[in-house]
Amino acid sequence: MADSANDSSNEPFDLVRLCLDEIVFIKLRGDREITGRLHAYDSHCNLVLGEVTETVYVVEEDEDENEHVRTVKKQSEMLFVRGDSVVLISPHAA
């Protein structure tokens, strides 16, 4: 295992801390994704984000029972995300 004394992150939330004031990608339950600037977080993984783009994937069935995925995008200036809906937090790749 790698020597953690030289690592800048020792705990999972240290990785989140390193993303403060950075653009992050967040995968949520319910086929939702968010990209925005991380302003704050807490030990429950509740997040406060700014400059947010939310993407919701909606699966629709037509008369022939074929499934189609429709994408809905929403913009928000500020957003609070409840921690129990967070599946993944990652630095956003430009």
Short mmCIF file of N, CA and C in Angstrom, two decimals:
data_model
loop_
_atom_site.label_atom_id
_atom_site.label_comp_id
_atom_site.label_asym_id
_atom_site.label_seq_id
_atom_site.Cartn_x
_atom_site.Cartn_y
_atom_site.Cartn_z
N MET A 1 0.83 -1.18 0.00
CA MET A 1 0.00 0.00 0.00
C MET A 1 0.88 1.24 0.00
N ALA A 2 0.41 2.34 -0.58
CA ALA A 2 1.18 3.57 -0.68
C ALA A 2 1.32 4.21 0.69
N ASP A 3 2.43 4.91 0.87
CA ASP A 3 2.68 5.61 2.12
C ASP A 3 1.76 6.82 2.21
N SER A 4 0.83 6.82 3.18
CA SER A 4 -0.16 7.89 3.28
C SER A 4 0.41 9.16 3.90
N ALA A 5 1.61 9.11 4.48
CA ALA A 5 2.20 10.31 5.08
C ALA A 5 2.53 11.35 4.02
N ASN A 6 2.83 10.91 2.81
CA ASN A 6 3.16 11.83 1.73
C ASN A 6 1.95 12.19 0.88
N ASP A 7 0.84 11.54 1.11
CA ASP A 7 -0.40 11.80 0.37
C ASP A 7 -1.02 13.10 0.86
N SER A 8 -1.65 13.85 -0.07
CA SER A 8 -2.38 15.05 0.36
C SER A 8 -3.79 14.70 0.82
N SER A 9 -4.18 13.43 0.66
CA SER A 9 -5.50 13.00 1.11
C SER A 9 -5.38 11.68 1.85
N ASN A 10 -5.92 11.65 3.07
CA ASN A 10 -5.86 10.45 3.88
C ASN A 10 -7.23 9.84 4.12
N GLU A 11 -8.26 10.62 3.97
CA GLU A 11 -9.63 10.18 4.21
C GLU A 11 -10.46 10.52 2.98
N PRO A 12 -11.58 9.82 2.77
CA PRO A 12 -12.41 10.11 1.59
C PRO A 12 -12.84 11.57 1.49
N PHE A 13 -13.19 12.21 2.60
CA PHE A 13 -13.62 13.60 2.53
C PHE A 13 -12.47 14.55 2.24
N ASP A 14 -11.22 14.09 2.42
CA ASP A 14 -10.09 14.93 2.03
C ASP A 14 -10.11 15.17 0.52
N LEU A 15 -10.54 14.18 -0.24
CA LEU A 15 -10.65 14.35 -1.69
C LEU A 15 -11.69 15.39 -2.04
N VAL A 16 -12.80 15.41 -1.30
CA VAL A 16 -13.83 16.41 -1.51
C VAL A 16 -13.29 17.79 -1.13
N ARG A 17 -12.57 17.86 -0.02
CA ARG A 17 -11.99 19.13 0.43
C ARG A 17 -11.07 19.72 -0.63
N LEU A 18 -10.32 18.88 -1.33
CA LEU A 18 -9.42 19.35 -2.38
C LEU A 18 -10.17 19.95 -3.56
N CYS A 19 -11.46 19.64 -3.68
CA CYS A 19 -12.27 20.14 -4.78
C CYS A 19 -13.03 21.43 -4.45
N LEU A 20 -12.86 21.95 -3.23
CA LEU A 20 -13.55 23.19 -2.85
C LEU A 20 -13.18 24.31 -3.81
N ASP A 21 -14.19 25.06 -4.23
CA ASP A 21 -14.08 26.17 -5.17
C ASP A 21 -13.64 25.72 -6.56
N GLU A 22 -13.80 24.44 -6.85
CA GLU A 22 -13.51 23.88 -8.17
C GLU A 22 -14.81 23.38 -8.80
N ILE A 23 -14.81 23.23 -10.11
CA ILE A 23 -15.95 22.63 -10.81
C ILE A 23 -15.89 21.12 -10.60
N VAL A 24 -17.01 20.53 -10.14
CA VAL A 24 -17.08 19.09 -9.88
C VAL A 24 -18.24 18.48 -10.66
N PHE A 25 -18.13 17.18 -10.89
CA PHE A 25 -19.19 16.38 -11.49
C PHE A 25 -19.76 15.51 -10.38
N ILE A 26 -21.09 15.50 -10.26
CA ILE A 26 -21.74 14.71 -9.22
C ILE A 26 -22.81 13.83 -9.85
N LYS A 27 -22.73 12.55 -9.59
CA LYS A 27 -23.73 11.58 -10.02
C LYS A 27 -24.69 11.38 -8.86
N LEU A 28 -25.99 11.51 -9.13
CA LEU A 28 -27.01 11.38 -8.10
C LEU A 28 -27.91 10.19 -8.39
N ARG A 29 -28.64 9.77 -7.38
CA ARG A 29 -29.67 8.73 -7.57
C ARG A 29 -30.74 9.28 -8.52
N GLY A 30 -31.46 8.39 -9.13
CA GLY A 30 -32.59 8.79 -9.96
C GLY A 30 -32.19 9.34 -11.32
N ASP A 31 -31.12 8.83 -11.91
CA ASP A 31 -30.70 9.22 -13.27
C ASP A 31 -30.48 10.72 -13.40
N ARG A 32 -29.77 11.30 -12.43
CA ARG A 32 -29.47 12.73 -12.45
C ARG A 32 -27.97 12.94 -12.30
N GLU A 33 -27.48 13.97 -12.97
CA GLU A 33 -26.07 14.36 -12.88
C GLU A 33 -26.02 15.87 -12.71
N ILE A 34 -25.02 16.34 -11.97
CA ILE A 34 -24.86 17.77 -11.73
C ILE A 34 -23.41 18.14 -11.97
N THR A 35 -23.21 19.28 -12.59
CA THR A 35 -21.89 19.88 -12.71
C THR A 35 -21.99 21.28 -12.13
N GLY A 36 -21.07 21.63 -11.24
CA GLY A 36 -21.11 22.96 -10.65
C GLY A 36 -19.90 23.22 -9.77
N ARG A 37 -19.78 24.44 -9.28
CA ARG A 37 -18.67 24.84 -8.43
C ARG A 37 -19.00 24.50 -6.98
N LEU A 38 -18.15 23.68 -6.35
CA LEU A 38 -18.38 23.24 -4.97
C LEU A 38 -18.01 24.36 -4.00
N HIS A 39 -19.00 24.85 -3.24
CA HIS A 39 -18.77 25.91 -2.27
C HIS A 39 -18.62 25.37 -0.85
N ALA A 40 -19.36 24.31 -0.49
CA ALA A 40 -19.32 23.79 0.87
C ALA A 40 -19.84 22.36 0.90
N TYR A 41 -19.45 21.63 1.95
CA TYR A 41 -19.94 20.27 2.19
C TYR A 41 -19.88 20.01 3.69
N ASP A 42 -20.54 18.93 4.13
CA ASP A 42 -20.46 18.54 5.52
C ASP A 42 -20.24 17.03 5.63
N SER A 43 -20.23 16.52 6.84
CA SER A 43 -19.93 15.10 7.06
C SER A 43 -21.00 14.15 6.54
N HIS A 44 -22.18 14.69 6.20
CA HIS A 44 -23.25 13.87 5.61
C HIS A 44 -23.20 13.90 4.10
N CYS A 45 -22.21 14.58 3.55
CA CYS A 45 -22.02 14.77 2.12
C CYS A 45 -23.10 15.69 1.52
N ASN A 46 -23.74 16.49 2.37
CA ASN A 46 -24.59 17.56 1.85
C ASN A 46 -23.67 18.55 1.15
N LEU A 47 -24.11 19.07 0.02
CA LEU A 47 -23.26 19.93 -0.80
C LEU A 47 -23.97 21.24 -1.13
N VAL A 48 -23.19 22.31 -1.21
CA VAL A 48 -23.68 23.58 -1.72
C VAL A 48 -22.87 23.89 -2.96
N LEU A 49 -23.57 24.08 -4.08
CA LEU A 49 -22.92 24.29 -5.37
C LEU A 49 -23.42 25.58 -6.02
N GLY A 50 -22.56 26.19 -6.80
CA GLY A 50 -22.93 27.36 -7.58
C GLY A 50 -22.69 27.09 -9.06
N GLU A 51 -23.26 27.94 -9.91
CA GLU A 51 -23.10 27.81 -11.37
C GLU A 51 -23.43 26.39 -11.83
N VAL A 52 -24.61 25.92 -11.47
CA VAL A 52 -24.99 24.52 -11.61
C VAL A 52 -25.70 24.23 -12.93
N THR A 53 -25.30 23.12 -13.54
CA THR A 53 -26.05 22.53 -14.66
C THR A 53 -26.48 21.14 -14.22
N GLU A 54 -27.79 20.92 -14.16
CA GLU A 54 -28.34 19.62 -13.78
C GLU A 54 -28.85 18.93 -15.03
N THR A 55 -28.49 17.67 -15.18
CA THR A 55 -28.95 16.86 -16.31
C THR A 55 -29.79 15.71 -15.76
N VAL A 56 -31.02 15.61 -16.26
CA VAL A 56 -31.93 14.53 -15.86
C VAL A 56 -32.20 13.68 -17.09
N TYR A 57 -32.06 12.37 -16.95
CA TYR A 57 -32.32 11.44 -18.04
C TYR A 57 -33.69 10.81 -17.82
N VAL A 58 -34.61 11.02 -18.76
CA VAL A 58 -35.98 10.53 -18.66
C VAL A 58 -36.17 9.43 -19.70
N VAL A 59 -36.55 8.24 -19.24
CA VAL A 59 -36.80 7.11 -20.14
C VAL A 59 -38.29 7.10 -20.48
N GLU A 60 -38.58 7.16 -21.79
CA GLU A 60 -39.97 7.14 -22.26
C GLU A 60 -40.20 5.94 -23.17
N GLU A 61 -41.39 5.35 -23.07
CA GLU A 61 -41.77 4.23 -23.92
C GLU A 61 -42.79 4.69 -24.94
N ASP A 62 -42.61 4.27 -26.21
CA ASP A 62 -43.61 4.61 -27.21
C ASP A 62 -44.63 3.48 -27.33
N GLU A 63 -45.53 3.59 -28.31
CA GLU A 63 -46.61 2.58 -28.46
C GLU A 63 -46.07 1.20 -28.74
N ASP A 64 -44.90 1.10 -29.40
CA ASP A 64 -44.30 -0.19 -29.74
C ASP A 64 -43.41 -0.72 -28.63
N GLU A 65 -43.51 -0.11 -27.47
CA GLU A 65 -42.73 -0.48 -26.28
C GLU A 65 -41.23 -0.33 -26.48
N ASN A 66 -40.84 0.58 -27.39
CA ASN A 66 -39.43 0.93 -27.55
C ASN A 66 -39.10 2.03 -26.55
N GLU A 67 -37.94 1.91 -25.92
CA GLU A 67 -37.54 2.92 -24.95
C GLU A 67 -36.68 3.99 -25.59
N HIS A 68 -36.94 5.24 -25.24
CA HIS A 68 -36.16 6.37 -25.71
C HIS A 68 -35.74 7.17 -24.49
N VAL A 69 -34.50 7.62 -24.50
CA VAL A 69 -34.00 8.44 -23.39
C VAL A 69 -34.01 9.90 -23.82
N ARG A 70 -34.70 10.71 -23.03
CA ARG A 70 -34.77 12.15 -23.28
C ARG A 70 -33.94 12.84 -22.20
N THR A 71 -33.15 13.82 -22.61
CA THR A 71 -32.29 14.55 -21.67
C THR A 71 -32.89 15.92 -21.39
N VAL A 72 -33.02 16.25 -20.11
CA VAL A 72 -33.53 17.55 -19.69
C VAL A 72 -32.42 18.25 -18.92
N LYS A 73 -32.05 19.46 -19.34
CA LYS A 73 -31.00 20.23 -18.66
C LYS A 73 -31.62 21.42 -17.97
N LYS A 74 -31.15 21.69 -16.75
CA LYS A 74 -31.62 22.83 -15.97
C LYS A 74 -30.41 23.61 -15.48
N GLN A 75 -30.52 24.93 -15.45
CA GLN A 75 -29.46 25.80 -14.93
C GLN A 75 -29.91 26.40 -13.61
N SER A 76 -29.00 26.50 -12.64
CA SER A 76 -29.29 27.13 -11.35
C SER A 76 -28.09 27.95 -10.92
N GLU A 77 -28.37 29.06 -10.27
CA GLU A 77 -27.30 29.89 -9.74
C GLU A 77 -26.68 29.25 -8.51
N MET A 78 -27.52 28.66 -7.64
CA MET A 78 -27.07 28.03 -6.41
C MET A 78 -27.96 26.82 -6.14
N LEU A 79 -27.38 25.76 -5.57
CA LEU A 79 -28.15 24.54 -5.33
C LEU A 79 -27.62 23.84 -4.08
N PHE A 80 -28.53 23.35 -3.24
CA PHE A 80 -28.20 22.51 -2.11
C PHE A 80 -28.52 21.08 -2.49
N VAL A 81 -27.58 20.17 -2.34
CA VAL A 81 -27.77 18.76 -2.67
C VAL A 81 -27.72 17.96 -1.37
N ARG A 82 -28.78 17.23 -1.09
CA ARG A 82 -28.82 16.40 0.11
C ARG A 82 -27.88 15.21 -0.07
N GLY A 83 -27.07 14.95 0.95
CA GLY A 83 -26.01 13.96 0.86
C GLY A 83 -26.45 12.54 0.57
N ASP A 84 -27.65 12.14 1.02
CA ASP A 84 -28.06 10.76 0.79
C ASP A 84 -28.42 10.48 -0.66
N SER A 85 -28.47 11.50 -1.51
CA SER A 85 -28.73 11.27 -2.94
C SER A 85 -27.44 11.23 -3.76
N VAL A 86 -26.29 11.52 -3.14
CA VAL A 86 -25.00 11.55 -3.84
C VAL A 86 -24.47 10.14 -4.00
N VAL A 87 -24.10 9.80 -5.24
CA VAL A 87 -23.50 8.50 -5.53
C VAL A 87 -22.00 8.67 -5.79
N LEU A 88 -21.60 9.74 -6.48
CA LEU A 88 -20.21 9.94 -6.88
C LEU A 88 -19.91 11.43 -6.96
N ILE A 89 -18.72 11.82 -6.49
CA ILE A 89 -18.21 13.18 -6.65
C ILE A 89 -16.85 13.04 -7.33
N SER A 90 -16.66 13.82 -8.40
CA SER A 90 -15.42 13.74 -9.14
C SER A 90 -15.02 15.13 -9.64
N PRO A 91 -13.73 15.43 -9.70
CA PRO A 91 -13.31 16.67 -10.35
C PRO A 91 -13.80 16.64 -11.80
N HIS A 92 -14.26 17.78 -12.28
CA HIS A 92 -14.81 17.85 -13.64
C HIS A 92 -13.68 17.91 -14.64
N ALA A 93 -13.72 17.04 -15.63
CA ALA A 93 -12.73 17.07 -16.72
C ALA A 93 -13.21 18.05 -17.77
N ALA A 94 -12.39 19.01 -18.09
CA ALA A 94 -12.77 20.05 -19.07
C ALA A 94 -12.85 19.51 -20.47
#
